[in-house]
CSV table of C-alpha atoms in Angstrom, one decimal:
chain,number,residue,atom,x,y,z
A,991,UNK,CA,-48.8,-36.7,39.8
A,992,UNK,CA,-45.3,-36.8,38.5
A,993,UNK,CA,-43.0,-39.8,38.5
A,994,UNK,CA,-39.3,-39.4,39.0
A,995,UNK,CA,-36.6,-42.0,39.1
A,996,UNK,CA,-33.8,-42.3,41.6
A,997,UNK,CA,-31.0,-44.8,42.0
A,998,UNK,CA,-31.2,-46.9,45.2
A,999,UNK,CA,-28.5,-49.5,45.9
A,1000,UNK,CA,-27.6,-49.8,42.3
A,1001,UNK,CA,-31.2,-50.1,40.9
A,1002,UNK,CA,-33.6,-47.7,39.6
A,1003,UNK,CA,-36.6,-47.1,41.9
A,1004,UNK,CA,-39.7,-45.2,41.0
A,1005,UNK,CA,-40.8,-42.5,43.4
A,1006,UNK,CA,-44.3,-41.2,42.9
A,1007,UNK,CA,-44.9,-37.6,44.1
A,1008,UNK,CA,-48.5,-36.8,45.0
A,1009,UNK,CA,-49.9,-33.3,44.6
A,1010,UNK,CA,-49.4,-32.7,48.4
A,1011,UNK,CA,-45.7,-33.1,47.9
A,1012,UNK,CA,-45.2,-36.3,49.9
A,1013,UNK,CA,-43.2,-39.2,48.4
A,1014,UNK,CA,-44.5,-42.7,48.3
A,1015,UNK,CA,-42.0,-45.6,48.0
A,1016,UNK,CA,-42.4,-48.4,45.5
A,1017,UNK,CA,-44.2,-51.5,46.6
A,1018,UNK,CA,-41.1,-53.7,46.4
A,1019,UNK,CA,-39.3,-51.8,49.1
A,1020,UNK,CA,-42.3,-52.0,51.4
A,1021,UNK,CA,-42.4,-55.8,51.0
A,1022,UNK,CA,-38.8,-56.1,52.0
A,1023,UNK,CA,-39.3,-54.0,55.1
A,1024,UNK,CA,-42.3,-56.2,56.1
A,1025,UNK,CA,-40.1,-59.3,55.6
A,1026,UNK,CA,-37.3,-57.9,57.8
A,1027,UNK,CA,-39.7,-56.9,60.6
A,1028,UNK,CA,-41.2,-60.4,60.4
A,1029,UNK,CA,-37.8,-62.0,60.7
A,1030,UNK,CA,-36.9,-59.7,63.6
A,1031,UNK,CA,-40.1,-60.6,65.4
A,1032,UNK,CA,-39.4,-64.3,65.0
A,1033,UNK,CA,-35.9,-63.8,66.4
A,1034,UNK,CA,-37.2,-61.8,69.4
A,1035,UNK,CA,-39.8,-64.5,70.1
A,1036,UNK,CA,-37.2,-67.3,69.9
A,1037,UNK,CA,-34.8,-65.4,72.2
A,1038,UNK,CA,-37.5,-64.9,74.7
A,1039,UNK,CA,-38.5,-68.6,74.7
A,1040,UNK,CA,-34.8,-69.6,75.1
A,1041,UNK,CA,-34.4,-67.2,78.0
A,1042,UNK,CA,-37.5,-68.6,79.8
A,1043,UNK,CA,-36.3,-72.2,79.3
A,1044,UNK,CA,-32.8,-71.3,80.7
A,1045,UNK,CA,-34.3,-69.5,83.7
A,1046,UNK,CA,-36.7,-72.4,84.4
A,1047,UNK,CA,-33.9,-75.0,84.2
A,1048,UNK,CA,-31.7,-72.9,86.5
A,1049,UNK,CA,-34.5,-72.6,89.0
A,1050,UNK,CA,-35.2,-76.4,89.0
A,1051,UNK,CA,-31.5,-77.2,89.4
A,1052,UNK,CA,-31.2,-74.7,92.3
A,1053,UNK,CA,-34.3,-76.1,94.0
A,1054,UNK,CA,-33.0,-79.7,93.8
A,1055,UNK,CA,-29.6,-78.7,95.1
A,1056,UNK,CA,-31.0,-76.7,98.1
A,1057,UNK,CA,-33.8,-79.1,98.9
A,1058,UNK,CA,-31.9,-81.1,101.6
A,1059,UNK,CA,-30.8,-77.9,103.4
A,1060,UNK,CA,-34.2,-76.2,103.3
A,1061,UNK,CA,-36.2,-79.4,103.8
A,1062,UNK,CA,-37.6,-78.4,107.2
A,1063,UNK,CA,-38.9,-75.1,105.9
A,1064,UNK,CA,-40.9,-76.8,103.1
A,1065,UNK,CA,-43.7,-78.9,104.6
A,1066,UNK,CA,-44.2,-82.2,102.9
A,1067,UNK,CA,-47.5,-84.0,103.5
A,1068,UNK,CA,-47.0,-87.8,103.7
A,1069,UNK,CA,-49.8,-90.3,104.3
A,1070,UNK,CA,-49.0,-93.1,106.7
A,1071,UNK,CA,-51.1,-96.2,105.9
A,1072,UNK,CA,-51.2,-99.4,107.9
A,1073,UNK,CA,-52.2,-102.6,106.1
A,1074,UNK,CA,-55.3,-104.4,107.5
A,1075,UNK,CA,-55.9,-108.1,107.0
A,1076,UNK,CA,-58.7,-108.9,104.5
A,1077,UNK,CA,-61.6,-111.2,105.2
A,1078,UNK,CA,-59.8,-114.1,103.5
A,1079,UNK,CA,-56.8,-113.8,105.9
A,1080,UNK,CA,-59.1,-113.5,108.9
A,1081,UNK,CA,-61.0,-116.6,107.9
A,1082,UNK,CA,-57.8,-118.6,107.4
A,1083,UNK,CA,-56.6,-117.8,110.9
A,1084,UNK,CA,-59.9,-118.7,112.6
A,1085,UNK,CA,-59.6,-122.6,112.3
A,1086,UNK,CA,-56.0,-122.6,113.5
A,1087,UNK,CA,-56.9,-120.5,116.6
A,1088,UNK,CA,-59.9,-122.8,117.3
A,1089,UNK,CA,-57.6,-125.9,117.1
A,1090,UNK,CA,-55.2,-124.3,119.5
A,1091,UNK,CA,-58.1,-123.5,122.0
A,1092,UNK,CA,-59.4,-127.1,121.7
A,1093,UNK,CA,-56.0,-128.6,122.4
A,1094,UNK,CA,-55.5,-126.5,125.5
A,1095,UNK,CA,-57.9,-127.5,128.3
A,1096,UNK,CA,-56.8,-125.0,130.9
A,1097,UNK,CA,-57.1,-121.3,130.5
A,1098,UNK,CA,-53.9,-119.2,130.1
A,1099,UNK,CA,-53.4,-116.5,132.7
A,1100,UNK,CA,-54.0,-113.0,131.4
A,1101,UNK,CA,-50.9,-110.8,131.9
A,1102,UNK,CA,-51.4,-107.7,134.1
A,1103,UNK,CA,-51.2,-104.5,132.1
A,1104,UNK,CA,-48.1,-102.6,132.7
A,1105,UNK,CA,-48.6,-99.2,134.2
A,1106,UNK,CA,-48.6,-96.7,131.4
A,1107,UNK,CA,-46.5,-93.6,132.1
A,1108,UNK,CA,-48.5,-90.4,132.3
A,1109,UNK,CA,-48.0,-88.3,129.2
A,1110,UNK,CA,-46.6,-85.0,130.3
A,1111,UNK,CA,-45.7,-82.4,127.7
A,1112,UNK,CA,-42.2,-80.9,128.0
A,1113,UNK,CA,-42.0,-78.9,124.8
A,1114,UNK,CA,-44.1,-77.4,122.1
A,1115,UNK,CA,-43.6,-76.5,118.4
A,1116,UNK,CA,-42.4,-72.8,118.3
A,1117,UNK,CA,-44.7,-70.1,116.9
A,1118,UNK,CA,-44.3,-69.3,113.2
A,1119,UNK,CA,-44.5,-72.0,110.5
A,1120,UNK,CA,-45.4,-75.7,110.7
A,1121,UNK,CA,-42.4,-78.1,111.1
A,1122,UNK,CA,-41.7,-81.6,110.0
A,1123,UNK,CA,-41.8,-84.3,112.6
A,1124,UNK,CA,-39.2,-86.7,111.2
A,1125,UNK,CA,-38.4,-90.4,111.7
A,1126,UNK,CA,-34.8,-89.7,112.6
A,1127,UNK,CA,-32.4,-86.8,113.3
A,1128,UNK,CA,-31.5,-84.9,110.1
A,1129,UNK,CA,-33.4,-83.3,107.2
A,1130,UNK,CA,-32.7,-86.4,105.0
A,1131,UNK,CA,-35.0,-88.7,107.0
A,1132,UNK,CA,-38.6,-89.4,106.3
A,1133,UNK,CA,-41.3,-86.9,107.4
A,1134,UNK,CA,-43.7,-88.7,109.8
A,1135,UNK,CA,-46.1,-85.8,110.2
A,1136,UNK,CA,-46.3,-82.0,109.8
A,1137,UNK,CA,-46.9,-80.3,113.1
A,1138,UNK,CA,-48.6,-77.0,113.6
A,1139,UNK,CA,-47.2,-74.3,115.9
A,1140,UNK,CA,-48.2,-74.9,119.5
A,1141,UNK,CA,-48.4,-78.7,119.2
A,1142,UNK,CA,-47.4,-80.2,122.7
A,1143,UNK,CA,-44.7,-82.8,122.7
A,1144,UNK,CA,-43.0,-85.0,125.4
A,1145,UNK,CA,-39.2,-85.3,125.4
A,1146,UNK,CA,-38.1,-89.0,125.4
A,1147,UNK,CA,-34.6,-88.4,126.8
A,1148,UNK,CA,-32.6,-88.8,123.6
A,1149,UNK,CA,-30.8,-86.1,121.6
A,1150,UNK,CA,-28.4,-86.2,118.7
A,1151,UNK,CA,-26.3,-83.8,116.6
A,1152,UNK,CA,-26.9,-83.9,112.9
A,1153,UNK,CA,-26.1,-81.4,110.1
A,1154,UNK,CA,-25.0,-78.8,112.6
A,1155,UNK,CA,-28.2,-78.9,114.7
A,1156,UNK,CA,-29.3,-80.6,117.9
A,1157,UNK,CA,-32.3,-82.9,117.4
A,1158,UNK,CA,-34.6,-84.1,120.2
A,1159,UNK,CA,-36.5,-87.4,120.2
A,1160,UNK,CA,-40.1,-86.5,121.1
A,1161,UNK,CA,-43.5,-88.1,121.3
A,1162,UNK,CA,-47.0,-86.8,120.6
A,1163,UNK,CA,-49.9,-87.5,122.9
A,1164,UNK,CA,-51.1,-90.3,120.7
A,1165,UNK,CA,-47.8,-92.1,121.1
A,1166,UNK,CA,-46.2,-91.2,117.7
A,1167,UNK,CA,-42.5,-90.5,118.2
A,1168,UNK,CA,-40.2,-88.5,116.0
A,1169,UNK,CA,-37.4,-86.0,115.9
A,1170,UNK,CA,-37.4,-82.1,115.7
A,1171,UNK,CA,-34.6,-79.6,115.8
A,1172,UNK,CA,-34.2,-77.7,119.1
A,1173,UNK,CA,-34.5,-74.3,117.3
A,1174,UNK,CA,-38.0,-75.3,116.2
A,1175,UNK,CA,-39.2,-76.0,119.8
A,1176,UNK,CA,-40.1,-74.0,122.9
A,1177,UNK,CA,-39.6,-75.6,126.4
A,1178,UNK,CA,-42.7,-75.7,128.6
A,1179,UNK,CA,-42.6,-74.9,132.3
A,1180,UNK,CA,-43.3,-78.0,134.5
A,1181,UNK,CA,-46.7,-77.9,136.1
């Protein structure tokens, strides 16, 4: 092996030639190259993380902005709960009702039940995706229930224009009423 010296950026560097003729660079230069590649790797990683954060922020912003316009296409499950009186409340009402019954000596006439209209479906939810059954016309009102395609509905005779669409006031067979856009419905043939 022979050692020869060469000038590299103003400093002397030792190059060692092996018997095969290849040149090996001094250890100091190799350490600097490793340091530069480490720095480059860190910069690439940071730029990737920054790009992901910016893309995620842009997606969230866009989702929030378009939410009111696309609200009927994104089903939202809401749970409707009705408060039930507890045992303490029921016990408190019992003595008052007994006092009222004791003070009245004659029975009160029972009102005749009003004839209930026969539920006759006039529309159904169009085939495709589930739609939101809303408490009022418009996509900014509360979702009462999400209805599957083919669900039968009865038109209650009321319609309104909201957000460029015609909304119909409808009822389910169980009596729940709500609003759906006409483009999400199919009219049924009378039987």
